[in-house]
């Protein structure tokens, strides 16, 4: 198992320079960083590669779609934009030796639509993901579809729904990205959801129920750990926390008050918490 940190947890805007945080993550002790790919066409892979090496870090990548780049759109041009974006993200993964592209890969982040209304969008998304998956497969990348709460997507809200979509896509390299924050809102039991996901869980975000330091809120972390051990999960546990209001990132994840310590402090405390939790030999 490797411990990572999502770099957007340090930044106030999505465009802020993420490169300054590689050394911060490394000094705390993280094995790697999750690199948010916002503008894939202008992403500096060379610099990333150099900094990963210098700081002895590995990485995974994550991204999201929006209404201009949407593989589920009924408009072919918009679908093509989404496909181009995801393919570029996969190229970046390949360059940075990330075997995982996680996040909101199936529809625009934040889109709300009834599933009856979105029937065509869901079908287009499945068809597009099949094509993206074969592009990713030859480049050694697995797509991990993030299961999100109902306020951030209509598409996949539970692990069970994620498995259903995986079945429809039917590609070996499309899996589930599980986030404890979203699971806490939508699942009846985090433990049962993880057990149900089993070998299909390819990427995990650790995030407290109020997006602050893991271990300071309502999530039953012992249950989460037990379930991850039971499914023999040995990939990334990536801290994702958001505590800063009054900024673009805070606004986009609905942080309207300070929900915890500074993001630097949460990065430090979160790392200690994850390490202690996962290393502890209890059941
Ligand atoms: C958003 O709520 C989230 O959890 C991110 O990981 C989305 O990429
Ligand atoms: Mn997440």
XYZ file of C-alpha atoms and ligand atoms in Angstrom:
292
model
C 0.000 0.000 0.000
C 1.197 3.504 -0.832
C 0.142 6.801 0.745
C -0.505 9.748 -1.539
C -1.900 13.254 -1.367
C -4.112 15.007 -3.898
C -2.290 18.218 -4.823
C -5.474 20.312 -5.141
C -5.826 20.000 -1.399
C -3.003 22.552 -1.131
C -4.278 25.026 -3.687
C -6.820 27.844 -3.623
C -7.473 27.795 -7.361
C -7.372 24.971 -9.909
C -4.804 26.886 -11.964
C -2.401 27.516 -9.078
C 1.109 26.166 -9.543
C 1.055 22.639 -8.120
C 4.780 22.124 -8.587
C 5.667 23.976 -5.384
C 3.910 21.267 -3.359
C 5.875 18.221 -4.534
C 8.642 18.867 -2.004
C 6.109 19.607 0.758
C 4.481 16.204 0.207
C 7.817 14.475 0.063
C 9.069 16.071 3.296
C 5.967 14.934 5.155
C 6.697 11.371 4.030
C 4.155 10.721 1.272
C 5.058 8.017 -1.242
C 3.464 9.981 -4.019
C 1.119 12.694 -5.197
C -2.126 12.660 -7.116
C -1.718 15.123 -9.952
C -4.905 16.924 -10.961
C -4.834 17.422 -14.719
C -6.918 20.487 -15.452
C -5.574 21.810 -18.763
C -4.159 18.664 -20.351
C -2.875 20.438 -23.470
C -0.657 22.771 -21.496
C 0.426 20.387 -18.771
C 4.175 20.395 -18.179
C 5.020 16.678 -18.037
C 8.750 17.276 -18.254
C 8.792 19.467 -15.167
C 6.540 16.998 -13.319
C 8.792 14.119 -14.165
C 11.853 15.989 -12.996
C 10.221 17.031 -9.722
C 8.866 13.547 -9.023
C 12.365 12.176 -9.433
C 14.066 14.881 -7.387
C 11.594 14.403 -4.551
C 11.571 10.636 -4.754
C 7.825 10.538 -5.373
C 5.549 8.335 -7.447
C 2.259 9.601 -8.808
C -1.244 8.876 -9.919
C -3.294 11.282 -12.022
C -6.852 12.502 -11.757
C -9.138 14.654 -13.837
C -12.730 15.666 -14.404
C -14.993 16.564 -17.303
C -17.042 19.723 -17.755
C -19.829 20.787 -20.102
C -17.370 21.691 -22.874
C -15.443 18.447 -22.524
C -18.109 15.841 -22.036
C -17.933 12.268 -23.336
C -21.589 11.770 -22.427
C -22.883 14.684 -24.509
C -25.388 14.086 -27.286
C -23.350 16.602 -29.333
C -20.547 14.807 -31.169
C -18.189 17.821 -31.082
C -18.482 18.095 -27.320
C -17.985 14.339 -26.970
C -14.877 14.580 -29.133
C -13.510 17.364 -26.916
C -14.009 15.110 -23.896
C -12.329 12.185 -25.668
C -9.368 14.358 -26.663
C -9.014 15.563 -23.096
C -9.087 12.056 -21.615
C -6.669 10.716 -24.243
C -4.258 13.553 -23.482
C -4.578 12.759 -19.751
C -3.712 9.129 -20.534
C -0.637 10.254 -22.485
C 0.412 12.270 -19.434
C -0.124 9.244 -17.158
C 2.053 7.257 -19.514
C 4.802 9.889 -19.444
C 4.716 10.107 -15.643
C 4.459 6.333 -15.196
C 1.092 6.579 -13.483
C -0.929 3.397 -13.941
C -4.135 5.139 -12.866
C -6.320 7.935 -14.157
C -8.974 8.559 -11.513
C -11.752 11.083 -10.952
C -14.901 12.143 -12.725
C -14.213 10.560 -16.102
C -17.774 9.799 -17.178
C -19.812 13.062 -17.175
C -19.361 16.721 -16.218
C -18.523 17.134 -12.547
C -21.518 18.665 -10.780
C -24.047 17.821 -13.477
C -27.555 17.205 -12.185
C -30.074 15.488 -14.418
C -32.616 12.783 -13.762
C -31.413 9.415 -14.992
C -34.534 9.085 -17.127
C -33.610 12.352 -18.860
C -29.968 11.313 -19.075
C -30.562 7.929 -20.712
C -28.781 8.903 -23.945
C -25.962 10.592 -22.037
C -25.360 7.452 -20.000
C -25.233 5.327 -23.163
C -22.873 7.747 -24.906
C -20.636 7.772 -21.847
C -20.437 3.979 -21.740
C -19.621 3.836 -25.448
C -16.971 6.574 -25.120
C -15.391 4.948 -22.073
C -15.012 1.702 -23.991
C -12.975 3.529 -26.631
C -10.958 5.457 -24.031
C -10.282 2.201 -22.184
C -8.675 0.573 -25.196
C -6.548 3.697 -25.743
C -5.513 3.477 -22.074
C -4.903 -0.267 -22.053
C -2.030 -0.199 -24.529
C -0.474 2.615 -22.496
C -0.629 0.667 -19.231
C -3.291 2.882 -17.666
C -6.444 1.875 -15.805
C -9.407 4.249 -15.625
C -10.828 4.546 -12.110
C -14.341 6.006 -12.142
C -14.915 7.996 -8.964
C -18.146 7.253 -7.130
C -19.519 10.652 -6.068
C -22.304 11.840 -3.833
C -25.658 12.888 -5.296
C -24.876 16.632 -5.131
C -21.876 16.246 -7.440
C -23.173 13.774 -10.025
C -26.302 11.965 -11.110
C -24.238 9.225 -12.715
C -22.639 6.920 -10.121
C -23.502 7.433 -6.443
C -22.750 4.016 -4.942
C -20.247 1.251 -5.490
C -23.066 -1.014 -6.613
C -24.022 1.475 -9.329
C -20.358 1.731 -10.289
C -20.164 -2.047 -10.711
C -23.213 -1.940 -12.898
C -21.571 0.644 -15.182
C -18.340 -1.402 -15.255
C -20.314 -4.401 -16.411
C -21.825 -2.369 -19.226
C -18.447 -0.980 -20.329
C -16.945 -4.448 -20.107
C -13.249 -3.496 -20.283
C -10.632 -5.006 -17.981
C -8.977 -1.676 -17.309
C -11.994 0.284 -16.114
C -12.398 0.105 -12.343
C -13.755 1.990 -9.365
C -12.313 4.947 -7.501
C -13.740 4.928 -3.974
C -13.820 8.066 -1.812
C -14.806 7.757 1.873
C -16.369 11.256 1.898
C -18.811 10.393 -0.873
C -19.365 6.870 0.460
C -20.239 8.265 3.894
C -23.079 10.236 2.302
C -24.433 7.554 -0.022
C -23.633 4.047 1.225
C -25.535 2.223 3.956
C -22.202 0.895 5.199
C -18.703 1.898 4.093
C -17.472 -1.565 4.992
C -20.088 -3.359 2.895
C -19.502 -0.991 -0.021
C -15.767 -1.722 -0.022
C -16.368 -5.458 0.287
C -18.813 -5.275 -2.587
C -16.283 -3.356 -4.711
C -13.616 -5.985 -3.938
C -11.006 -6.373 -6.644
C -12.715 -3.697 -8.716
C -11.586 -0.969 -6.328
C -8.479 0.440 -7.963
C -8.043 3.814 -6.281
C -9.059 5.192 -2.879
C -9.424 8.711 -1.478
C -9.372 9.088 2.301
C -11.410 12.115 3.266
C -13.305 12.851 6.493
C -17.060 13.436 6.396
C -16.522 17.225 6.530
C -13.518 17.102 4.149
C -11.077 17.751 7.000
C -8.400 15.607 8.681
C -9.213 11.891 8.685
C -9.831 10.731 12.234
C -11.503 13.940 13.432
C -15.034 13.275 12.205
C -17.722 10.663 11.838
C -16.117 8.148 9.509
C -15.533 4.747 11.076
C -11.944 4.330 9.935
C -11.432 0.962 11.634
C -14.246 -0.455 9.523
C -12.781 1.115 6.395
C -9.374 -0.352 7.184
C -10.795 -3.784 7.980
C -12.695 -3.859 4.712
C -9.671 -2.729 2.676
C -7.557 -5.450 4.315
C -10.259 -7.999 3.654
C -10.278 -7.252 -0.082
C -6.429 -7.251 -0.031
C -6.331 -3.692 -1.287
C -2.674 -2.797 -1.672
C -2.713 0.229 -3.951
C -2.945 3.947 -3.180
C -4.597 5.536 -0.199
C -4.675 9.166 -1.202
C -5.540 11.920 1.229
C -8.028 14.397 -0.154
C -9.040 17.199 2.137
C -10.489 20.654 1.645
C -10.622 23.108 4.525
C -10.231 26.541 2.945
C -13.286 28.729 2.313
C -13.312 31.931 0.247
C -11.392 30.583 -2.711
C -12.186 28.914 -6.052
C -11.415 25.368 -4.911
C -13.318 25.898 -1.642
C -16.324 27.262 -3.540
C -16.332 24.349 -5.983
C -16.343 21.773 -3.186
C -18.773 23.805 -1.047
C -16.472 24.812 1.799
C -18.262 27.813 3.279
C -16.404 27.915 6.621
C -13.039 26.775 7.831
C -13.613 23.060 8.390
C -10.270 22.256 9.978
C -6.651 23.223 10.320
C -4.717 24.732 7.413
C -4.305 22.394 4.477
C -0.585 22.024 5.288
C -1.400 20.892 8.815
C -4.092 18.513 7.561
C -1.567 17.078 5.105
C 0.783 16.376 8.015
C -1.803 15.077 10.473
C -3.572 13.099 7.752
C -0.366 11.334 6.785
C 0.321 10.349 10.418
C -3.252 9.158 10.846
C -3.265 7.007 7.698
C 0.095 5.487 8.517
C -0.850 4.618 12.091
C -4.239 3.282 11.096
C -3.001 1.066 8.293
C 0.170 -0.153 10.067
C -1.560 -1.111 13.304
C -1.795 -4.857 13.681
C -5.263 -4.949 15.275
C -8.407 -6.283 13.686
C -14.759 15.710 -5.657
O -15.758 15.741 -4.727
C -13.775 14.671 -5.361
O -13.878 13.883 -4.470
C -12.625 14.653 -6.260
O -11.814 13.558 -6.007
C -13.090 14.724 -7.690
O -12.100 14.468 -8.565
Mn -12.317 12.284 -4.177
